[in-house]
């Protein structure tokens, strides 16, 4: 059983922002996670690219304003790949 | 530990080991996490754990500054995580975006205040040579030459300016080739193509680097080529956040940096200890027999020949090879002597343990026989059980993980930073032979009535000389690598040795040794400074190969004689104890020095030259080379 995309994003965000995974939810965003600055945002982008073997465009990087939005964007992108 | 361990479980295990104080086990689990999932997320996790482990674990501090013309910050946590697996605690300073030239020139700036051990200069071709990059199609042939010259002079000037302010090692990236030359296929038809122009800058850069001490080239263009130029770049990310390299490319870049930083830090493996069955050949000799094992020029036996060739290459740059295998010795030796597919021969190995003892024991014995620490050993074995056993019994040894597929074995050895070397001395090239001669000496030894008889039998000839251009790198290497017979364990780069040798009142001496069994090469170094009529010994060391045969007395005696000739009345030296230099602990006492100071750092020993002489042992023939006057 592979963990859901949201689960994986939470785990990666936990590593990158140095916040326990339990404290990260779909509504976690730069507004409520102090360490989520532009450089850590880039690190999160790279971690997602590594984990899912994808490349994210500047437009997609702009959309990534919360853990929930990131998961939705990935869901759509990865399904797109399968088609 | 099984490969099925889930990554999050490993993380919580690491945290609970740290919180319960099991720092060695925590470190091994961090290594496992990094091996299993190297990348930005694990790196961020490991990065914060290194901060928690600092001071509680034996980590070597090392400071690196990265000067750059593009965004490379995300590579830094990966570099620190990878270095941690070698027990190096890397502190990294990243220079201002595209500010590399100002930082090199600013003598009181943040770069030099950081006091780096090593500095990496990573500059894109597009930034340092824009005319050779986007403007190439507009350049006349004469201007191309001007452009390459200008880049080379700029780099040469920055090396010189850097050296005026720092002794640190300097690592310079080569310029990368364009993904698509301006003129397309026409480029290869031109007399001076765009790729020639970039290539000529790189060639000249290598030449300039060779002329400077402690300046090394990282072939960035070759790195990009190895991983595929097209797959390396992320044009959109460059145009949006100035990051030109894809995520996995940053990981490869961090690993490539480490291949130079590990030898600079001295955390290299001196010997590679290998298993036999399913490592040096496919199958089990005791079961499959000479005709059943897989080894030869064809697949699948060729995979093992690739590994053997990689090991031969390592041995030719000074890495010792040894065997530790659970086997019947006769079965195994028959393969070495008779199997046509074997590239390695018994003579390629400096120590051999083929028996049924546990491997940690075998490794300890091999380290003792080779006179190196267990932390100088790397261990290669296909069996995950043996690897884990050695890891937990000998956490200081480097245990290399092997994948299931033997075709990858050779590449893993070739890419491993612990086997990298940045200089190659004559001693390195023939190190295995030196150890083979040593074994003969060890066999000769027990038949003599006294140590002195044995010393006489050895017919030792020593040659003492000042620093020469040909010996500078070996002298620096000895200060970096010698741990046991080393009174002060002060590490010096080539530039520092050269500077000391040029300083008035400072003497840098080296000693070479030959005996009836062969030439040991340059094996000892002594550095002294005169303070009035006191000659202070800054450094006194002897390679572990020649400990215990009174060469140290010969060197000390000569040092004292020279001090007297310069008008010195006393000679003094510190013994600074480390975990490893106990063999040198009684040295000054044995030679009549008196302990004058004893403190937390060590002890200071003084000899009054007016009352006491140190005689050179009469069984060592001493030749003294004077500095060549030029």
XYZ file of C-alpha atoms in Angstrom:
713
model
C 0.000 0.000 0.000
C 1.578 3.295 -1.046
C 0.903 6.335 1.111
C -1.450 8.913 -0.423
C -0.011 11.936 -2.161
C -1.121 14.152 0.738
C 0.728 11.859 3.177
C 3.906 12.030 1.111
C 3.706 15.817 0.796
C 3.237 16.107 4.562
C 6.311 13.952 5.162
C 8.454 15.946 2.745
C 7.212 19.236 4.186
C 7.990 17.958 7.673
C 11.601 17.243 6.663
C 12.104 20.466 4.759
C 10.498 22.845 7.255
C 11.701 20.961 10.350
C 8.155 20.619 11.735
C 6.726 17.293 13.030
C 4.476 15.641 10.424
C 1.561 15.571 12.923
C 1.541 19.362 12.897
C 1.268 19.584 9.133
C -2.148 19.417 7.471
C -3.796 20.397 4.201
C -4.109 23.998 5.399
C -0.435 24.382 6.325
C 1.038 27.291 4.366
C 3.739 29.979 4.536
C 1.276 31.911 6.724
C 1.324 29.378 9.546
C 4.731 27.680 9.098
C 7.469 30.073 10.072
C 10.307 28.278 8.266
C 8.425 28.225 4.930
C 10.424 30.992 3.214
C 11.349 31.309 -0.450
C 14.538 29.229 -0.170
C 12.737 26.414 1.706
C 9.946 26.667 -0.842
C 12.534 25.922 -3.524
C 13.837 23.000 -1.478
C 10.294 21.637 -1.195
C 9.857 21.961 -4.966
C 13.078 20.006 -5.540
C 12.083 17.356 -2.993
C 8.726 16.895 -4.758
C 10.458 16.691 -8.129
C 12.788 13.997 -6.792
C 10.058 12.005 -5.054
C 7.613 12.005 -7.977
C 10.178 12.131 -10.836
C 8.596 15.253 -12.327
C 9.603 18.816 -13.115
C 7.515 21.690 -11.843
C 7.105 24.871 -13.890
C 7.318 28.397 -12.446
C 3.517 28.591 -12.821
C 3.068 25.433 -10.772
C 5.544 26.697 -8.174
C 3.352 29.788 -7.833
C 0.252 27.663 -7.204
C 1.903 25.796 -4.334
C 0.509 28.054 -1.598
C -0.500 25.329 0.862
C 0.046 21.618 1.479
C -3.526 20.963 0.269
C -3.057 22.941 -2.946
C 0.255 21.173 -3.572
C -1.383 17.768 -3.179
C -4.245 18.700 -5.537
C -1.822 20.045 -8.114
C 0.269 16.852 -7.935
C -2.812 14.664 -8.134
C -3.848 16.391 -11.353
C -0.321 16.385 -12.776
C 0.397 12.740 -12.016
C -2.951 11.618 -13.432
C -2.189 13.681 -16.478
C 1.051 11.699 -16.852
C -0.802 8.411 -16.747
C -3.196 9.344 -19.509
C 17.846 -3.956 9.468
C 16.105 -5.029 6.288
C 15.681 -3.147 3.021
C 11.911 -3.083 3.719
C 12.397 -0.621 6.589
C 10.132 2.302 5.892
C 11.774 5.668 5.682
C 9.512 7.403 8.279
C 10.242 4.536 10.719
C 13.943 5.110 10.246
C 13.446 8.790 11.044
C 11.601 8.147 14.295
C 14.202 5.508 15.185
C 16.960 8.072 14.638
C 15.202 10.609 16.848
C 14.596 8.147 19.638
C 18.239 6.937 19.494
C 19.436 10.543 19.731
C 17.117 11.313 22.642
C 18.257 8.198 24.537
C 21.908 9.090 23.955
C 22.757 6.176 21.599
C 24.636 8.508 19.283
C 26.763 5.870 17.491
C 23.679 3.865 16.550
C 21.863 7.048 15.566
C 24.754 7.924 13.246
C 24.625 4.477 11.594
C 20.874 4.875 11.039
C 21.430 8.317 9.530
C 23.935 6.738 7.117
C 21.308 4.116 6.232
C 18.675 6.806 5.627
C 21.005 8.730 3.348
C 21.999 5.596 1.421
C 18.380 4.628 0.953
C 16.950 7.997 0.024
C 19.549 10.631 -0.830
C 17.790 13.870 -1.763
C 16.577 17.259 -0.539
C 14.081 15.923 2.045
C 16.412 13.466 3.796
C 19.156 16.089 3.638
C 17.001 18.630 5.473
C 16.159 16.020 8.117
C 19.795 14.926 8.552
C 21.025 18.521 8.568
C 19.145 19.321 11.770
C 20.213 16.036 13.397
C 23.887 16.818 12.758
C 23.411 19.928 14.893
C 22.019 17.742 17.688
C 24.916 15.262 17.435
C 27.728 17.813 17.324
C 29.931 17.433 20.383
C 28.452 14.034 21.253
C 30.044 12.142 18.375
C 33.559 12.104 16.997
C 33.108 14.351 13.947
C 35.886 16.103 12.055
C 35.061 19.810 11.652
C 35.809 21.140 8.167
C 34.901 24.517 6.686
C 34.013 25.041 3.058
C 33.173 28.258 1.274
C 31.344 28.070 -2.042
C 31.788 31.030 -4.375
C 29.342 30.934 -7.221
C 27.586 32.694 -10.056
C 24.241 30.877 -9.743
C 21.762 29.466 -7.215
C 23.160 26.347 -5.596
C 21.950 26.638 -2.006
C 19.759 23.505 -2.213
C 22.914 21.416 -2.809
C 24.381 22.475 0.559
C 22.246 20.334 2.940
C 22.888 17.373 0.618
C 26.614 18.019 0.792
C 26.458 18.166 4.593
C 24.444 14.954 4.824
C 26.813 13.114 2.466
C 29.842 14.384 4.404
C 28.295 13.283 7.692
C 28.421 9.684 6.405
C 32.222 10.131 6.472
C 31.932 11.654 9.959
C 32.890 15.080 8.688
C 30.956 18.011 10.145
C 30.970 20.452 7.237
C 30.333 24.124 7.950
C 29.479 25.829 4.690
C 29.601 29.489 3.747
C 27.876 30.368 0.472
C 29.162 33.515 -1.176
C 26.931 36.254 -2.532
C 25.084 35.551 -5.754
C 27.585 36.191 -8.591
C 29.861 37.981 -6.112
C 32.804 35.581 -6.390
C 35.323 38.074 -7.760
C 34.650 40.779 -5.154
C 34.877 38.188 -2.386
C 38.234 36.887 -3.570
C 39.616 40.427 -3.766
C 38.229 41.672 -0.447
C 41.014 40.811 1.985
C 38.985 41.542 5.111
C 35.719 40.240 3.665
C 33.377 37.508 4.830
C 35.143 34.811 2.782
C 38.452 35.094 4.622
C 36.840 35.865 7.979
C 35.079 32.510 7.650
C 38.575 30.887 7.667
C 37.692 28.119 5.230
C 39.709 24.913 4.880
C 38.602 24.719 1.276
C 36.959 27.065 -1.205
C 34.935 26.005 -4.241
C 34.694 28.338 -7.205
C 31.612 27.431 -9.252
C 31.047 29.764 -12.164
C 28.872 29.267 -15.235
C 30.468 29.697 -18.644
C 27.670 32.135 -19.490
C 28.680 34.352 -16.559
C 32.480 34.391 -16.847
C 32.655 34.155 -20.632
C 29.414 35.539 -22.090
C 31.095 36.176 -25.450
C 32.009 32.490 -25.764
C 28.434 31.586 -24.845
C 25.564 33.622 -26.243
C 27.629 35.968 -28.458
C 29.762 33.321 -30.130
C 28.245 33.665 -33.599
C 29.222 37.343 -33.723
C 32.917 36.816 -32.881
C 35.721 37.027 -35.447
C 38.399 34.277 -35.070
C 40.877 36.772 -33.614
C 38.375 37.913 -31.001
C 37.774 34.301 -29.972
C 41.397 33.995 -28.985
C 41.199 37.293 -27.115
C 38.121 36.083 -25.288
C 39.692 32.784 -24.160
C 42.866 34.616 -23.086
C 40.860 37.131 -21.107
C 38.984 34.406 -19.210
C 42.192 32.515 -18.437
C 43.966 35.630 -17.179
C 40.962 36.534 -15.012
C 40.978 33.083 -13.428
C 44.747 33.131 -12.984
C 44.551 36.552 -11.358
C 41.834 35.374 -8.981
C 43.964 32.360 -7.969
C 46.888 34.686 -7.207
C 44.747 37.119 -5.229
C 43.194 34.238 -3.327
C 46.640 32.889 -2.368
C 47.649 36.253 -0.983
C 44.848 35.991 1.566
C 44.385 32.281 2.243
C 46.172 28.949 2.552
C 42.928 27.071 1.958
C 42.609 24.564 -0.838
C 40.929 26.043 -3.885
C 38.675 23.899 -6.072
C 37.753 25.395 -9.432
C 34.982 24.123 -11.694
C 35.847 23.746 -15.379
C 33.613 25.648 -17.781
C 30.740 23.654 -19.216
C 30.186 23.210 -22.932
C 27.053 24.657 -24.485
C 24.140 22.266 -24.824
C 23.630 23.428 -28.395
C 26.564 25.212 -30.120
C 25.633 28.495 -31.765
C 26.367 27.232 -35.275
C 24.836 23.762 -34.897
C 26.692 21.020 -36.783
C 28.758 23.681 -38.510
C 30.565 24.160 -35.180
C 32.530 20.921 -35.655
C 33.619 22.026 -39.146
C 35.094 25.360 -38.009
C 38.769 25.971 -37.465
C 38.028 27.373 -34.012
C 34.731 25.912 -32.916
C 32.756 27.069 -29.908
C 33.493 23.795 -28.163
C 37.233 24.192 -28.954
C 37.162 27.647 -27.400
C 35.596 26.369 -24.157
C 37.923 23.353 -24.209
C 40.983 25.564 -24.602
C 39.969 27.631 -21.555
C 39.635 24.414 -19.555
C 43.006 23.082 -20.685
C 44.697 26.343 -19.779
C 42.867 26.414 -16.449
C 44.241 22.937 -15.597
C 47.734 24.108 -16.528
C 47.459 27.201 -14.318
C 46.127 25.103 -11.426
C 49.122 22.749 -11.644
C 51.441 25.722 -11.195
C 49.853 26.675 -7.865
C 49.930 24.800 -4.595
C 46.647 23.482 -3.316
C 44.625 24.456 -6.368
C 42.512 21.654 -7.799
C 40.213 21.278 -10.758
C 36.738 19.808 -10.582
C 35.793 18.796 -14.111
C 32.278 20.169 -14.062
C 31.865 19.715 -17.794
C 32.717 16.008 -17.486
C 30.302 15.702 -14.545
C 27.490 17.197 -16.623
C 28.462 14.945 -19.526
C 28.379 11.814 -17.349
C 24.843 12.506 -16.280
C 23.642 13.744 -19.651
C 23.792 17.403 -20.608
C 20.152 17.491 -21.656
C 18.941 15.888 -18.421
C 21.132 18.129 -16.249
C 19.597 21.475 -17.115
C 16.370 23.081 -16.091
C 16.071 26.164 -18.264
C 12.746 27.269 -16.793
C 13.994 27.092 -13.240
C 17.075 29.015 -14.244
C 14.983 31.776 -15.802
C 12.667 31.941 -12.786
C 14.886 31.313 -9.722
C 18.396 31.220 -11.261
C 18.781 27.521 -10.486
C 20.216 25.997 -13.676
C 20.498 22.390 -12.487
C 17.754 19.790 -11.947
C 17.188 18.360 -8.449
C 19.093 15.105 -8.971
C 21.891 17.076 -10.648
C 22.400 19.021 -7.409
C 22.823 15.719 -5.579
C 25.447 14.587 -8.087
C 27.169 17.954 -7.753
C 27.278 17.613 -3.956
C 28.764 14.111 -4.326
C 31.360 15.403 -6.789
C 32.393 18.139 -4.335
C 32.756 15.470 -1.696
C 35.154 13.498 -3.908
C 37.595 16.399 -3.512
C 36.678 17.465 0.020
C 37.151 14.017 1.579
C 40.806 13.709 0.500
C 41.345 17.336 1.579
C 39.895 16.550 5.006
C 42.133 13.473 5.340
C 39.131 11.192 5.999
C 40.222 8.772 3.286
C 40.410 4.993 3.410
C 43.998 3.792 3.326
C 43.063 0.182 2.590
C 40.214 -1.596 0.830
C 39.393 -4.937 2.432
C 37.367 -7.256 0.198
C 35.376 -10.417 0.588
C 35.900 -13.143 -2.060
C 32.807 -15.268 -2.872
C 30.210 -13.245 -4.810
C 32.368 -10.132 -4.464
C 35.631 -10.786 -6.357
C 33.987 -13.568 -8.372
C 30.444 -14.868 -8.861
C 29.478 -17.954 -6.870
C 31.062 -19.756 -3.933
C 34.427 -21.418 -4.591
C 33.917 -24.037 -1.875
C 30.690 -25.193 -3.549
C 30.926 -24.255 -7.213
C 34.621 -25.074 -7.678
C 37.148 -23.598 -10.130
C 34.988 -24.306 -13.188
C 31.741 -23.202 -11.576
C 32.567 -19.699 -10.382
C 31.714 -16.781 -12.684
C 34.793 -14.814 -13.678
C 36.117 -13.917 -17.119
C 35.842 -11.596 -20.067
C 32.216 -12.470 -20.886
C 28.960 -11.655 -19.086
C 28.224 -12.365 -16.247
C 31.798 -13.087 -15.069
C 32.992 -9.834 -16.673
C 31.252 -7.812 -13.932
C 33.796 -9.171 -11.446
C 36.696 -8.390 -13.782
C 35.442 -4.807 -13.932
C 35.625 -4.650 -10.141
C 39.102 -6.221 -10.105
C 40.329 -3.686 -12.654
C 38.922 -0.843 -10.542
C 40.778 -2.284 -7.525
C 44.037 -2.450 -9.489
C 43.587 1.207 -10.410
C 43.082 2.049 -6.729
C 46.222 0.163 -5.758
C 48.224 2.140 -8.320
C 47.281 5.364 -6.597
C 48.336 4.088 -3.192
C 45.227 2.403 -1.766
C 46.252 -0.868 -0.125
C 44.230 -3.978 -0.923
C 43.477 -6.741 1.572
C 41.291 -9.838 1.764
C 38.952 -10.840 4.575
C 36.972 -13.946 3.652
C 35.299 -16.867 5.344
C 36.702 -19.690 3.247
C 39.153 -22.548 3.104
C 42.416 -20.818 2.378
C 43.582 -23.491 -0.110
C 40.381 -23.246 -2.169
C 40.631 -19.481 -2.350
C 44.348 -19.345 -3.104
C 43.884 -21.796 -5.966
C 41.626 -19.244 -7.663
C 44.316 -16.565 -7.286
C 47.026 -18.826 -8.632
C 45.231 -20.743 -11.382
C 42.002 -19.101 -12.521
C 42.537 -17.541 -15.970
C 39.901 -14.879 -15.297
C 41.658 -13.397 -12.240
C 43.226 -9.972 -12.774
C 44.319 -9.660 -9.136
C 47.216 -11.759 -7.889
C 48.357 -12.520 -4.321
C 51.104 -9.916 -4.737
C 48.433 -7.204 -5.107
C 47.325 -7.715 -1.510
C 49.104 -6.243 1.476
C 47.308 -8.465 4.031
C 45.197 -11.588 3.819
C 42.773 -13.172 6.318
C 41.062 -16.272 4.906
C 39.580 -18.252 7.802
C 36.316 -18.827 9.635
C 36.657 -16.084 12.265
C 34.235 -13.206 12.340
C 35.047 -10.397 9.966
C 35.334 -7.632 12.545
C 38.173 -9.654 14.088
C 39.762 -10.104 10.650
C 39.568 -6.365 10.019
C 41.165 -5.542 13.363
C 44.043 -7.911 12.565
C 44.488 -6.459 9.088
C 44.620 -2.915 10.499
C 47.251 -4.022 13.022
C 49.305 -5.824 10.379
C 49.247 -2.809 8.062
C 49.962 -0.472 10.969
C 46.946 1.708 10.265
C 43.871 2.525 12.332
C 40.601 0.668 11.817
C 39.235 4.032 10.643
C 41.609 3.712 7.669
C 39.788 0.604 6.434
C 37.002 0.351 3.881
C 35.142 -2.951 3.704
C 33.481 -4.425 0.633
C 31.229 -7.448 0.953
C 28.155 -8.586 -0.986
C 26.572 -10.012 2.167
C 24.348 -7.477 4.016
C 24.641 -9.497 7.221
C 28.448 -9.247 7.264
C 28.207 -5.548 6.502
C 25.844 -4.849 9.395
C 27.957 -6.951 11.723
C 31.089 -4.981 10.842
C 29.208 -1.664 11.043
C 28.043 -2.314 14.576
C 31.333 -3.843 15.787
C 33.607 -1.298 14.092
C 31.645 1.932 13.574
C 34.866 3.756 12.661
C 35.456 1.569 9.561
C 33.827 2.558 6.266
C 31.420 -0.168 5.161
C 30.454 0.157 1.517
C 26.977 -0.957 0.436
C 26.735 -3.086 -2.688
C 23.578 -3.372 -4.791
C 22.235 -6.755 -5.947
C 23.612 -6.307 -9.445
C 27.384 -7.022 -9.628
C 27.762 -5.026 -12.846
C 27.527 -1.903 -10.648
C 30.269 -2.933 -8.197
C 33.151 -1.339 -10.116
C 31.396 2.026 -10.477
C 30.665 2.130 -6.748
C 34.357 1.683 -5.953
C 35.414 4.216 -8.569
C 32.953 6.854 -7.315
C 33.651 6.402 -3.593
C 35.174 9.619 -2.155
C 37.197 7.655 0.413
C 39.464 6.317 -2.339
C 40.072 9.672 -3.976
C 43.530 11.195 -3.884
C 44.558 14.686 -4.995
C 48.265 14.056 -5.368
C 50.270 11.022 -6.364
C 53.752 10.453 -4.982
C 56.274 7.832 -6.015
C 55.504 6.124 -2.676
C 51.802 5.919 -3.557
C 52.468 4.188 -6.844
C 54.394 1.367 -5.243
C 52.805 1.170 -1.823
C 51.754 -2.484 -2.137
C 55.348 -3.433 -2.984
C 56.555 -1.542 0.074
C 54.210 -3.570 2.254
C 55.277 -6.845 0.609
C 58.891 -5.981 1.472
C 57.747 -5.172 4.981
C 56.296 -8.677 5.289
C 59.691 -10.138 4.331
C 61.319 -8.031 7.028
C 58.813 -9.245 9.585
C 59.720 -12.808 8.669
C 63.425 -12.086 8.970
C 63.105 -10.485 12.383
C 62.632 -13.337 14.902
C 65.984 -15.059 14.097
C 68.166 -12.408 15.652
C 69.690 -12.455 19.130
C 69.079 -8.777 19.779
C 67.285 -5.806 18.246
C 70.660 -4.298 17.417
C 71.698 -7.404 15.477
C 68.529 -7.060 13.486
C 69.084 -3.344 12.887
C 72.567 -4.103 11.622
C 71.265 -6.859 9.402
C 68.801 -4.398 7.851
C 71.654 -2.173 6.538
C 69.568 0.963 6.842
C 70.580 4.039 4.925
C 68.859 7.311 5.688
C 69.027 10.518 3.727
C 68.117 13.824 5.345
C 67.275 16.758 3.109
C 65.595 20.171 3.193
C 62.354 20.673 1.266
C 62.822 20.207 -2.466
C 60.232 20.893 -5.153
C 60.030 17.129 -5.700
C 59.357 16.315 -2.036
C 57.017 19.138 -1.054
C 53.812 17.238 -1.773
C 54.956 14.109 0.079
C 56.012 16.183 3.105
C 52.616 17.870 3.238
C 50.915 14.498 2.706
C 52.800 13.000 5.667
C 51.709 15.837 7.959
C 48.115 15.244 6.838
C 48.107 11.460 7.126
C 50.445 10.457 9.923
C 48.597 9.702 13.145
C 50.673 7.327 15.261
C 54.254 8.494 15.467
C 53.346 12.175 15.331
C 54.279 14.336 18.310
C 52.015 17.304 17.552
C 49.678 16.126 14.731
C 49.748 19.506 13.011
C 48.378 19.262 9.464
C 49.944 21.422 6.771
C 49.030 22.058 3.143
C 51.763 22.307 0.530
C 51.626 26.077 0.517
C 52.084 26.247 4.284
C 55.088 23.903 4.150
C 56.634 25.985 1.415
C 56.054 29.202 3.367
C 57.597 27.754 6.524
C 60.639 26.499 4.643
C 61.217 30.003 3.309
C 60.937 31.660 6.730
C 64.219 32.676 8.409
C 64.949 30.580 11.503
C 62.656 27.825 10.320
C 63.877 24.411 9.212
C 61.851 21.800 7.377
C 63.697 18.474 7.176
C 62.678 15.208 5.626
C 64.175 11.760 5.922
C 64.212 8.962 3.361
C 65.082 5.382 4.225
C 66.449 2.411 2.323
C 67.374 -1.006 3.608
C 68.410 -4.385 2.266
C 64.821 -5.213 1.334
C 64.090 -2.089 -0.612
C 63.394 1.619 -0.624
C 60.829 3.005 1.836
C 60.799 6.417 0.216
C 60.299 9.607 2.216
C 59.145 8.497 5.671
C 59.717 11.283 8.171
C 59.432 15.036 8.669
C 60.764 17.445 11.275
C 59.950 21.153 11.391
C 61.674 23.531 13.816
C 61.622 27.248 14.577
C 64.437 29.086 16.354
C 63.498 31.538 19.119
C 66.766 33.114 20.227
C 68.928 30.244 21.439
C 65.966 27.892 21.712
C 65.162 25.524 18.863
C 61.496 24.579 19.101
C 60.240 21.430 17.392
C 56.940 22.268 15.714
C 56.450 18.936 14.004
C 58.180 15.584 14.332
C 56.666 12.574 12.653
C 57.509 9.215 11.160
C 55.457 7.026 8.844
C 54.042 4.000 10.632
C 55.893 1.760 8.176
C 59.218 2.464 9.871
C 58.324 2.847 13.532
C 60.522 0.912 15.930
C 63.793 0.737 14.042
C 65.490 3.807 15.506
C 65.111 6.040 12.453
C 63.474 8.597 14.743
C 66.683 8.775 16.802
C 68.718 9.404 13.668
C 66.431 12.275 12.659
C 66.396 13.801 16.145
C 70.164 13.516 16.435
C 70.670 15.339 13.163
C 68.121 17.992 14.148
C 69.986 18.613 17.393
C 73.370 18.806 15.652
C 72.075 21.423 13.269
C 70.622 23.390 16.167
C 74.042 23.392 17.888
C 75.681 24.507 14.655
C 73.273 27.477 14.523
C 74.231 28.423 18.085
C 71.157 27.052 19.864
C 71.592 26.034 23.499
C 68.326 24.177 24.035
C 65.877 22.193 21.982
C 62.245 21.864 23.049
C 59.120 20.184 21.769
C 55.504 19.530 22.694
C 53.902 16.148 22.880
C 50.195 16.712 22.169
C 48.374 13.441 22.855
C 45.573 12.287 20.531
C 43.595 9.061 20.427
C 46.246 7.572 18.169
C 49.705 8.908 18.892
C 50.535 6.872 22.008
C 53.534 5.296 20.174
C 55.193 8.728 20.267
C 54.362 9.422 23.916
C 57.681 8.384 25.465
C 59.865 9.682 22.649
C 61.243 12.813 24.286
C 61.659 11.106 27.646
C 63.633 8.258 26.070
C 66.002 10.750 24.488
C 66.817 12.545 27.739
C 64.408 15.503 27.465
C 62.953 16.848 30.664
C 59.309 17.632 31.090
C 58.891 21.326 31.774
C 55.206 22.022 31.319
C 52.262 19.714 31.666
C 48.778 21.023 30.897
C 45.467 20.019 29.375
C 46.886 20.137 25.856
C 49.985 18.030 26.478
C 53.516 18.252 27.770
C 56.503 20.399 26.828
C 59.906 18.703 26.843
C 63.295 20.410 26.855
C 66.825 19.177 26.253
C 69.878 21.184 27.251
C 72.204 20.834 24.285
C 75.247 21.955 26.291
C 75.034 18.964 28.640
C 73.647 16.273 26.496
C 74.145 14.994 22.946
C 71.952 12.653 20.977
C 74.006 10.102 19.092
C 72.934 8.751 15.746
C 72.637 4.953 15.994
C 75.774 3.483 14.416
C 73.693 0.959 12.439
C 72.133 3.707 10.355
C 74.212 5.228 7.628
C 73.275 8.887 7.390
C 73.632 11.044 4.275
C 72.867 14.726 4.491
C 71.748 16.674 1.435
C 72.370 20.408 1.639
C 69.966 22.873 0.090
C 70.838 23.375 -3.550
C 72.001 26.946 -4.039
C 70.374 28.560 -7.004
